[in-house]
XYZ file of N, CA and C in Angstrom:
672
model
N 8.229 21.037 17.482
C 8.163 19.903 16.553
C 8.646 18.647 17.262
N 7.211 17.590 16.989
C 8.419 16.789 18.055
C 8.595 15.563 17.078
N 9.375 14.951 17.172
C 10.125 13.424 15.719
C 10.225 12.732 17.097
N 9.514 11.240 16.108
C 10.384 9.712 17.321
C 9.985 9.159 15.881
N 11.530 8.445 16.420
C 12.043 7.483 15.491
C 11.563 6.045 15.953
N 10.984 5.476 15.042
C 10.374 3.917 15.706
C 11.405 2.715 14.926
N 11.212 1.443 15.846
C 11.969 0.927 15.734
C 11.591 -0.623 16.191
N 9.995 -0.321 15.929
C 9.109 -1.978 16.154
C 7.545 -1.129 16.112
N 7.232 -2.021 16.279
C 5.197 -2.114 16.348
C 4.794 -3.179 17.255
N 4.416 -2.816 18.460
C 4.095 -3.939 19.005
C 2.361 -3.969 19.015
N 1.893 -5.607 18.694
C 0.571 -5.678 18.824
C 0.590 -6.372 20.088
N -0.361 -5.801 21.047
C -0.484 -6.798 22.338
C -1.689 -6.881 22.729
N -3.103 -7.324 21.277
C -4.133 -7.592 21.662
C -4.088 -8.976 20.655
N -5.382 -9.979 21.239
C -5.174 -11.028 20.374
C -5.971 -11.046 18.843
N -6.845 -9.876 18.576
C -6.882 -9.313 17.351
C -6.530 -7.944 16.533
N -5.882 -7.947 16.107
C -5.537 -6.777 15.598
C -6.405 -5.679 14.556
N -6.309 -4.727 14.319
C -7.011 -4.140 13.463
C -7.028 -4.172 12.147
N -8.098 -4.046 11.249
C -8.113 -4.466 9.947
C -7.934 -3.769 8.988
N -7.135 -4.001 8.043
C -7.053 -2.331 7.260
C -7.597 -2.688 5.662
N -8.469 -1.689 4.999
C -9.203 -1.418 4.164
C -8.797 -0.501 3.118
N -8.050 -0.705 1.996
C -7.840 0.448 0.812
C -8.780 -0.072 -0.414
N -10.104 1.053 -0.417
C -10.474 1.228 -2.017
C -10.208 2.168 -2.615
N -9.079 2.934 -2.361
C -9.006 4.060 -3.304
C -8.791 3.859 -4.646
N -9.554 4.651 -5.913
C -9.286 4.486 -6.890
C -9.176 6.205 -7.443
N -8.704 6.976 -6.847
C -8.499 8.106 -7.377
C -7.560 8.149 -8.435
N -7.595 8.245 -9.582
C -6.603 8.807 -10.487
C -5.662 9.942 -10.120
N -4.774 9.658 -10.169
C -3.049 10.093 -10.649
C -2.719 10.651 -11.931
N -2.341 9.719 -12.508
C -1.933 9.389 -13.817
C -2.734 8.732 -14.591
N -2.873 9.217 -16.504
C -2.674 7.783 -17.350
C -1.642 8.153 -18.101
N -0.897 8.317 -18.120
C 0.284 8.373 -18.797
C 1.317 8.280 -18.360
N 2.537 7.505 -18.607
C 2.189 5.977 -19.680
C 1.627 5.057 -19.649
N 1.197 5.093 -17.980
C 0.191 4.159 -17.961
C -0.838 4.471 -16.739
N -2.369 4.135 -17.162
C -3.027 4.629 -15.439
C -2.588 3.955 -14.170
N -2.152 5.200 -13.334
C -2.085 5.145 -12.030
C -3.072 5.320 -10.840
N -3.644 4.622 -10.260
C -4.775 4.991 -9.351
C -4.353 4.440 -7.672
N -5.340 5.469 -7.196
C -5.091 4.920 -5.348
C -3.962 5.910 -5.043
N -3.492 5.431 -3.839
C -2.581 5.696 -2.418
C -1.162 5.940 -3.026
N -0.404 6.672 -3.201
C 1.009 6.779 -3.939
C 1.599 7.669 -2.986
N 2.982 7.320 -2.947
C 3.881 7.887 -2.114
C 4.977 8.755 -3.455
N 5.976 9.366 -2.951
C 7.327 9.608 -4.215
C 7.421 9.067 -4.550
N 8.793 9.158 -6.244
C 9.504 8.264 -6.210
C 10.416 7.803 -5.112
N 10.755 6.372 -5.158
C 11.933 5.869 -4.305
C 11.582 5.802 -2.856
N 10.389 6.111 -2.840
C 9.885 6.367 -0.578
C 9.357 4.694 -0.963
N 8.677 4.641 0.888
C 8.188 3.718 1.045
C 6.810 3.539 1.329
N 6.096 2.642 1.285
C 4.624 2.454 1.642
C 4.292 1.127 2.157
N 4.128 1.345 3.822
C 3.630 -0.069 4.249
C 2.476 -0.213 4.801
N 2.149 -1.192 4.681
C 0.736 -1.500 5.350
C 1.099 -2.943 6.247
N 0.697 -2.531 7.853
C 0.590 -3.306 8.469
C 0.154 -3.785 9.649
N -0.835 -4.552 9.594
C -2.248 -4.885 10.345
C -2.441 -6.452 10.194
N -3.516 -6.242 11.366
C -4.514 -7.880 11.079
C -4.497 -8.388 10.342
N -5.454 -7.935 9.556
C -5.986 -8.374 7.773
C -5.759 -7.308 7.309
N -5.491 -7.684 5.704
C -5.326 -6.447 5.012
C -6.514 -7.092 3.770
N -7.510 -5.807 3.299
C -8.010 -5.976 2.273
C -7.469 -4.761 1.579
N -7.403 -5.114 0.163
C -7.306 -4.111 -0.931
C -8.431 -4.751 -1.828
N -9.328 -3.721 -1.617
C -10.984 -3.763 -2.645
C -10.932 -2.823 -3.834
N -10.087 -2.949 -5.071
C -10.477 -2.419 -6.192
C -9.630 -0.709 -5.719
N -8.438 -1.530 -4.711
C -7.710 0.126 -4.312
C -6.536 0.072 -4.891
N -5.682 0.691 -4.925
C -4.367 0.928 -5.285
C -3.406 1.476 -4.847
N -2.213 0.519 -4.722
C -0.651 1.306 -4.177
C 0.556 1.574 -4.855
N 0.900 2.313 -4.624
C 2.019 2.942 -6.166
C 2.923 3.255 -5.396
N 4.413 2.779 -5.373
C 5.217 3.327 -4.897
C 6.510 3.273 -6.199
N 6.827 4.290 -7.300
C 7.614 3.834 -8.668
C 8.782 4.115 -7.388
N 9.428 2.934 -8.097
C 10.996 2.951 -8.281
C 11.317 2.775 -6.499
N 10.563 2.989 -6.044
C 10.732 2.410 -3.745
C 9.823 0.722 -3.605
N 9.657 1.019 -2.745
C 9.573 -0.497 -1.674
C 7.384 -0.248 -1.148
N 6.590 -1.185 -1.383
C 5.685 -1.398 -0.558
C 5.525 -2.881 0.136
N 4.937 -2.605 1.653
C 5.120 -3.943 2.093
C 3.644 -4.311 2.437
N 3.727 -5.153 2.997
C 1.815 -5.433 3.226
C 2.480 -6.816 4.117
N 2.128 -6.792 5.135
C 2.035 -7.974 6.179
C 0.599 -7.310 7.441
N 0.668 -9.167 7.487
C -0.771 -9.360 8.001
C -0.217 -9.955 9.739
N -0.328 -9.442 11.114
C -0.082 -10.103 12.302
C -1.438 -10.786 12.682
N -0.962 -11.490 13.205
C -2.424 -12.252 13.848
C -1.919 -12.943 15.486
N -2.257 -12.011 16.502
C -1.889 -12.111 17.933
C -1.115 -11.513 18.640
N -0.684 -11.363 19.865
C 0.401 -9.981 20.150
C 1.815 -10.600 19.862
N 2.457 -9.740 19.121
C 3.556 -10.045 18.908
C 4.199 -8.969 18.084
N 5.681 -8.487 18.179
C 6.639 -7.231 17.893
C 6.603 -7.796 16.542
N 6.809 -6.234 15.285
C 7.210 -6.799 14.570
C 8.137 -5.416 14.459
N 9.619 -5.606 13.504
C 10.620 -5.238 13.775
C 10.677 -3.769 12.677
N 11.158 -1.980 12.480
C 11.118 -1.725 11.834
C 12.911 -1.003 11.654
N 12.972 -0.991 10.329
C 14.465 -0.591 9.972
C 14.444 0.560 9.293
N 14.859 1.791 8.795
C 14.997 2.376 8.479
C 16.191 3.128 7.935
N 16.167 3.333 6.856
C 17.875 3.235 5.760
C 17.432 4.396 4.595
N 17.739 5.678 5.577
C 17.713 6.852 4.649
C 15.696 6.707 4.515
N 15.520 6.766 3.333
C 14.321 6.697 2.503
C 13.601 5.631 2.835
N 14.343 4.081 2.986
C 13.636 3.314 3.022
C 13.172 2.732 4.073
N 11.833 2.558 4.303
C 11.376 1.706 5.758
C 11.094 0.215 5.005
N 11.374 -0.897 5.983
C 11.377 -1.898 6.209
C 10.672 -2.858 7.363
N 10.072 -3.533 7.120
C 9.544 -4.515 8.157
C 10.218 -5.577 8.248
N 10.722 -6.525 9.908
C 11.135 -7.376 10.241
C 10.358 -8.299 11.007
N 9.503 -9.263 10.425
C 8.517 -10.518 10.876
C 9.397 -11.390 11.528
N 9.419 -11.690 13.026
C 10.150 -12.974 12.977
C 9.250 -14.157 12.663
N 9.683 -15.642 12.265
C 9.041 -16.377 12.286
C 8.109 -17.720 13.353
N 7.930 -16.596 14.339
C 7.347 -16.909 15.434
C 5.852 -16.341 15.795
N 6.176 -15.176 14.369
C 4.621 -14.313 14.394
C 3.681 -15.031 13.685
N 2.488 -15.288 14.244
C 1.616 -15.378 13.484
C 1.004 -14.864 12.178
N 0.692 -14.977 11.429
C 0.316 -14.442 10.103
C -1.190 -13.967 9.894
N -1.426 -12.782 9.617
C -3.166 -12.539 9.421
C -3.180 -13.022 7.435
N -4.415 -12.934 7.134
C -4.648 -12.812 5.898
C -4.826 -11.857 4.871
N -4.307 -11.486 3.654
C -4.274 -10.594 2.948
C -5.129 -10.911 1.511
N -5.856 -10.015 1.163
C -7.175 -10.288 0.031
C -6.305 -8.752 -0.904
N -6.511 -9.245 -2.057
C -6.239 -8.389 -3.377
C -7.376 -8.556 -4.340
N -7.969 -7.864 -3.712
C -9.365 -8.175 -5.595
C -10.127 -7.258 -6.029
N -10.695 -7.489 -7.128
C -11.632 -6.650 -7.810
C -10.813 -5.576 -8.319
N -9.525 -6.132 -9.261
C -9.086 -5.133 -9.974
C -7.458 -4.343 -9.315
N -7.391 -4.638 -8.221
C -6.563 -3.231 -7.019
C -5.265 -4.384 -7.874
N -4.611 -2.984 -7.485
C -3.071 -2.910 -7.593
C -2.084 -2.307 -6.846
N -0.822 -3.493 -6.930
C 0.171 -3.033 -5.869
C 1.304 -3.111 -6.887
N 1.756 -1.451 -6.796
C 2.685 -1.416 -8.248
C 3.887 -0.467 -7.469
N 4.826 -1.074 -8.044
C 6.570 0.136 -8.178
C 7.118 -0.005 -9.171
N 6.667 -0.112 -10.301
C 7.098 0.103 -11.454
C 7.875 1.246 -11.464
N 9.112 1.543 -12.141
C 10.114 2.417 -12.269
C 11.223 2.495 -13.249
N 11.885 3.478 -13.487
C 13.148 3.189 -14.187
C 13.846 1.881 -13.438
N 13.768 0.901 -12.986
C 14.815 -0.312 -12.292
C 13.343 -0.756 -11.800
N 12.400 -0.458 -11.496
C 11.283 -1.453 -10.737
C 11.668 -1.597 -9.594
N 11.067 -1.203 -8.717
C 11.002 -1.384 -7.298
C 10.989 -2.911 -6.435
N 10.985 -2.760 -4.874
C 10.927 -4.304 -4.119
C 9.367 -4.149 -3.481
N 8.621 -5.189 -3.257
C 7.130 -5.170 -3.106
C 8.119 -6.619 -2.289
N 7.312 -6.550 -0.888
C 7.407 -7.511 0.087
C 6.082 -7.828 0.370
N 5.244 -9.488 0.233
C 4.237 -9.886 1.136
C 4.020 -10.998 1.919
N 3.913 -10.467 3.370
C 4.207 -11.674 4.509
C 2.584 -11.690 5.353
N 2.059 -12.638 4.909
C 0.833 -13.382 5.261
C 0.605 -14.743 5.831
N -0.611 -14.591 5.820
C -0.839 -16.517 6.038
C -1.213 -16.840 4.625
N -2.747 -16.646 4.752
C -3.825 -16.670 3.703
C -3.813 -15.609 1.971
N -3.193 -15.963 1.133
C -3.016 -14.391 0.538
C -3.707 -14.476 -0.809
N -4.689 -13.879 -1.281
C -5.314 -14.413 -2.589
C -5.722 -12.888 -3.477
N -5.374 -13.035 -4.886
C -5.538 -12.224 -5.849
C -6.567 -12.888 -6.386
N -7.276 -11.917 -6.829
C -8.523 -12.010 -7.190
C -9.338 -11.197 -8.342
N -10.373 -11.674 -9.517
C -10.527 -10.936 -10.220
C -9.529 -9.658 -10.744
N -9.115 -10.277 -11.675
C -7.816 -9.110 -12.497
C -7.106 -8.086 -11.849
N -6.975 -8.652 -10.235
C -5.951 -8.362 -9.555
C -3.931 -8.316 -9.726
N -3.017 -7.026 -9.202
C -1.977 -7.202 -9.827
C -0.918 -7.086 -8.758
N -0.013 -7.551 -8.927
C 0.883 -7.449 -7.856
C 2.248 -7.209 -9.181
N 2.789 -5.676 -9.006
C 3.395 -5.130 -10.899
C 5.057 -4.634 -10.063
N 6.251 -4.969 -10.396
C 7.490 -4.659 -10.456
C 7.935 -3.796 -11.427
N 7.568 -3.365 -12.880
C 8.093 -3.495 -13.978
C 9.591 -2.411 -14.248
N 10.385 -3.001 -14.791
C 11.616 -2.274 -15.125
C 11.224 -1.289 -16.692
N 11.547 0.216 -16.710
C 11.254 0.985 -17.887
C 12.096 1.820 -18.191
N 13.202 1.763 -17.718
C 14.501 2.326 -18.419
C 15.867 1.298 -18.057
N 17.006 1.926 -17.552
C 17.749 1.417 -17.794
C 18.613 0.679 -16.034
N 17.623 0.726 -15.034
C 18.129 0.223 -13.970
C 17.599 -1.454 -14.240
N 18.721 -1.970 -13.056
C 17.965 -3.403 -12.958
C 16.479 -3.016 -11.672
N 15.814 -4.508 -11.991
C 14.446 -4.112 -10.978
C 14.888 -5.080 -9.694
N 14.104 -4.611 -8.962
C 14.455 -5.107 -7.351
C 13.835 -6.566 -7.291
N 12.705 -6.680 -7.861
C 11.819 -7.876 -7.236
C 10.869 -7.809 -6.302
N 10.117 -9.032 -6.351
C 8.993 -9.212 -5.286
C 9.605 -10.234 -4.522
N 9.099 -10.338 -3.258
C 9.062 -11.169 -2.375
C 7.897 -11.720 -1.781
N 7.874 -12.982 -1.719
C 6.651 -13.467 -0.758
C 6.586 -14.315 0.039
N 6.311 -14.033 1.192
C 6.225 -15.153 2.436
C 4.863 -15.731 2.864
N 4.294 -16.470 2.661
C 2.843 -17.021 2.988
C 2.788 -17.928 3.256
N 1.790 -18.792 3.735
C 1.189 -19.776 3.898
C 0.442 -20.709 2.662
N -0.313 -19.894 2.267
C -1.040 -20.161 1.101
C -1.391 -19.017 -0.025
N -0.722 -19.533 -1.193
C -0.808 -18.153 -2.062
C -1.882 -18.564 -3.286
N -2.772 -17.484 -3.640
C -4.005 -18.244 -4.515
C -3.605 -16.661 -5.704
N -3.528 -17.405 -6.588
C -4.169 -16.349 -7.946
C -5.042 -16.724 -8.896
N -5.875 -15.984 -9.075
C -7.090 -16.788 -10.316
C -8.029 -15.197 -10.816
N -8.599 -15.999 -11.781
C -9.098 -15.060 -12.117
C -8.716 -13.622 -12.922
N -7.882 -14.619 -13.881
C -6.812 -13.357 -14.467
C -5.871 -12.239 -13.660
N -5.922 -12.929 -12.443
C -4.830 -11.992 -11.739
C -3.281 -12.031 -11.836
N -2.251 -11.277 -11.873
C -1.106 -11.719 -11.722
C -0.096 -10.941 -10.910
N 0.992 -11.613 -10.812
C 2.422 -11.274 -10.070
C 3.280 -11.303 -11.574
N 4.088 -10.184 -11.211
C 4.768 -10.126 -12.275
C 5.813 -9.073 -12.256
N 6.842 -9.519 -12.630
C 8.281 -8.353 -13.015
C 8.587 -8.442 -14.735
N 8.642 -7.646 -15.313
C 8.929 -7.289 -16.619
C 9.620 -6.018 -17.296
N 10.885 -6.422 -17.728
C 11.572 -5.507 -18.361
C 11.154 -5.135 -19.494
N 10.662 -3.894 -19.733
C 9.554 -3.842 -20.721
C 10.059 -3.110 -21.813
N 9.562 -2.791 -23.091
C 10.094 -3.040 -24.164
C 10.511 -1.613 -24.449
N 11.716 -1.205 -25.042
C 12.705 0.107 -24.823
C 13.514 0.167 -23.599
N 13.222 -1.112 -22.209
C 14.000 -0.423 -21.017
C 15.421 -1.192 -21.593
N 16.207 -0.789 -20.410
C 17.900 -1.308 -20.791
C 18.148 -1.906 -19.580
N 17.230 -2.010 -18.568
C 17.473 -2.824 -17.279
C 16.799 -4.310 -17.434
N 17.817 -5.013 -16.281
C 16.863 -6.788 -16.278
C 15.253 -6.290 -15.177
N 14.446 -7.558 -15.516
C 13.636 -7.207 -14.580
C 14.080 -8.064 -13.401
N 13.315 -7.709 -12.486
C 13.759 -8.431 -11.027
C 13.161 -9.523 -10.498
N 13.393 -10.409 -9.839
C 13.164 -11.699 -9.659
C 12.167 -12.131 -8.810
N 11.030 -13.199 -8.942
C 10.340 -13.184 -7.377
C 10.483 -14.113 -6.908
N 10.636 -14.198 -5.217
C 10.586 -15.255 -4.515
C 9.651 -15.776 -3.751
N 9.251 -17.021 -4.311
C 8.007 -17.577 -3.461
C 8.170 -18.535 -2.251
N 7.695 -17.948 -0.337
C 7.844 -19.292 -0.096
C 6.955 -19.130 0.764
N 6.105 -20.707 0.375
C 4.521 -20.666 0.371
C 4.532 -22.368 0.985
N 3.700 -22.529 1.575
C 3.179 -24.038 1.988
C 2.559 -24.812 0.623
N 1.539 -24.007 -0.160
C 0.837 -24.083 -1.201
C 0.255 -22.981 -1.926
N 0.281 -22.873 -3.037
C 0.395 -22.300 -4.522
C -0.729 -22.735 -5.410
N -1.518 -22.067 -5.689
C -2.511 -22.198 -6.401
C -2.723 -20.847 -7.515
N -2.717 -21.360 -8.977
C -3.155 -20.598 -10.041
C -4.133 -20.859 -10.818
N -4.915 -20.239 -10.708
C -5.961 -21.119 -11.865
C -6.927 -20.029 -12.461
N -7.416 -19.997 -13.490
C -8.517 -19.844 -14.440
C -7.979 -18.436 -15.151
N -8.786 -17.327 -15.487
C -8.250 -16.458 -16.467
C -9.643 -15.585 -15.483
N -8.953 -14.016 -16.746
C -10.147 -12.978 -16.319
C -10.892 -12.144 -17.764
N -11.180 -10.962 -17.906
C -11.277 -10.054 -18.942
C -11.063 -9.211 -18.743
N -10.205 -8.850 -18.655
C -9.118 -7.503 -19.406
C -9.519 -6.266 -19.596
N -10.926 -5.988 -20.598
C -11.952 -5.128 -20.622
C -13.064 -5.196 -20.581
N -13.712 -4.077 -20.873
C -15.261 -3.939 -20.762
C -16.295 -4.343 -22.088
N -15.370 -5.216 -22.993
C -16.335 -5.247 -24.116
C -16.368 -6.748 -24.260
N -17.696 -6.941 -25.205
C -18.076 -8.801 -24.725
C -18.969 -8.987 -26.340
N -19.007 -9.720 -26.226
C -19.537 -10.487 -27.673
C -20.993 -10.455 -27.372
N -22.094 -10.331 -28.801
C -23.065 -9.850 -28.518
C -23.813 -10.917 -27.563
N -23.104 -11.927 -27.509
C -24.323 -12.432 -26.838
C -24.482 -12.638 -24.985
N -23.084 -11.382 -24.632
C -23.210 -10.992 -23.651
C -22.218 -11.948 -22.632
N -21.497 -12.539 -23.501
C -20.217 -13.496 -22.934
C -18.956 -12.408 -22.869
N -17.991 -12.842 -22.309
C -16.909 -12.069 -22.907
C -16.234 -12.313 -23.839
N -14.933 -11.279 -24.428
C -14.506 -11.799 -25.713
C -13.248 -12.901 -25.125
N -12.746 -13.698 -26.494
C -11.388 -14.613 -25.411
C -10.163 -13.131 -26.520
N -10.546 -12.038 -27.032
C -9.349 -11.769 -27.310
C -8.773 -11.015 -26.065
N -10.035 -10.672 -24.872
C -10.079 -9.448 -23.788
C -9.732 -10.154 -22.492
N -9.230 -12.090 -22.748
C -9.082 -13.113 -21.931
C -7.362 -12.519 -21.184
N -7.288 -12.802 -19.998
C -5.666 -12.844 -19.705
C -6.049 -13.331 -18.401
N -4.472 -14.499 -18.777
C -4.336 -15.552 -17.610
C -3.897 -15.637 -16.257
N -4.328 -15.910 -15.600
C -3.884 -16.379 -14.125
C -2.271 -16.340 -13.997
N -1.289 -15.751 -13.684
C 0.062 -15.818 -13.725
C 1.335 -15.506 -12.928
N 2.483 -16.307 -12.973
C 3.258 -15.782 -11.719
C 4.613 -15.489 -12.504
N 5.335 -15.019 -12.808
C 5.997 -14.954 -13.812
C 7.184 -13.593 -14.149
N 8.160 -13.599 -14.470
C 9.112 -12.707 -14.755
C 9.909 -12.594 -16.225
N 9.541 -11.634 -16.940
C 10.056 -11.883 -18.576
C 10.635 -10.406 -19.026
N 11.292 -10.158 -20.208
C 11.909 -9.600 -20.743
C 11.507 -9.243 -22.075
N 11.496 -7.904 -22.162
C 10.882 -7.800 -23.826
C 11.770 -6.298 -24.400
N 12.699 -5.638 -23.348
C 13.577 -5.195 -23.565
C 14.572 -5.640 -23.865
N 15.988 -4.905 -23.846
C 17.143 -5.460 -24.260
C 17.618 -6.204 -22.665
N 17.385 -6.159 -21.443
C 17.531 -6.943 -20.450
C 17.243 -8.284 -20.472
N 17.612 -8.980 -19.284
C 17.015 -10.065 -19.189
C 16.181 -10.527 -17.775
N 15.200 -11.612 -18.027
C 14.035 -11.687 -16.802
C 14.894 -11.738 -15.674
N 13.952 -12.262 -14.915
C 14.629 -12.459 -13.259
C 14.294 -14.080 -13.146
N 14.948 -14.105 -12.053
C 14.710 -15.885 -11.394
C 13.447 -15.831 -10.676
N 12.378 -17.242 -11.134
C 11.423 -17.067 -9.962
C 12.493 -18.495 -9.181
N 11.881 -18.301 -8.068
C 12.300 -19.422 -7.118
C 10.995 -19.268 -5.714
């Protein structure tokens, strides 16, 4: 059996490789559907490459850590490891690849406390009722999201979001944005049903959003 413990990633070509998740295999629907790539509770799940697309795929890590950074040129990026959890260390000397979220995919650690979701990009855009999900459902506090980008786009009824949700006893966790520029705009539909004349409905409407709230006995998180 042989184990090595790593302790960086070095890219030393000037493009890197591109990584692709459409998985939509079902998991779970109960309590809520789970689809795609899932690790345990409390493990980790990173993705890290060139570009990252997520096409209508999904990452589930309840109650642990997923990361998603994009390199763009040769350059180390740093890894830590603490029991269970792996970690990525970007310095800010690395270049940034671009990261795409659309057509539905989700990057979720929803948990009793809600998990930490890290994303370090250039370019990073949610897309069509795309989700980037923290949510707190019992009685831990939630970790939060983090985001490091260049340019962060949501539209299209996509959202970022931490929420202490209704019965948990934990706060939800906070996200941090730091972005050159920030863009939210327009809405999506929710479901598959539409008014006869082949529009959608606005009750099946949900908005473009970045946001952290409370509907348990907790309280939200800070965006900053």
């Amino acid at each position: 059996l042989l184990t090595v413990n790593s302790s960086a990633f070095l890219f030393n070509q000037q493009t890197a490789g591109r990584i692709e998740n459409r998985s939509t295999v079902e998991s779970s629907r109960r309590p809520e559907r789970l689809f795609g790539l899932q690790v345990p509770e409390g493990r980790s799940l990173l993705l890290l490459g060139g570009e990252i697309l997520l096409d209508g795929g999904g990452l589930n890590a309840a109650n642990g850590r997923i990361e998603l950074a994009g390199v763009a040129g040769e350059r180390t990026v740093g890894l830590t490891v603490n029991g269970n959890t792996l970690s990525l260390s970007m310095p800010d000397s690395v270049a940034r690849g671009n990261i795409a979220i659309a057509n539905n995919a989700r990057v979720n650690v929803s948990g009793k406390g809600g998990g930490f979701i890290q994303i370090q990009g250039n370019r990073v855009s949610l897309t069509n009722t795309s989700d980037i999900t923290a949510d707190t459902l019992a009685n831990q506090n939630g970790q939060g999201i983090s985001i490091r980008v260049s340019h962060l786009i949501i539209r299209d009824g996509s959202q970022i979001s931490t929420t202490a949700r209704e019965n948990s006893q934990g706060n939800s966790g906070g996200i941090a944005v730091n972005a050159d520029l920030v863009e939210i705009t327009g809405t999506g539909n929710s479901g598959n049903s539409g008014d006869s004349s082949g529009g959608s409905s606005r009750e099946n409407e949900r908005p473009s959003k970045l946001a952290s709230d409370a509907q348990g006995a907790g309280e939200a998180g800070d965006l900053i």
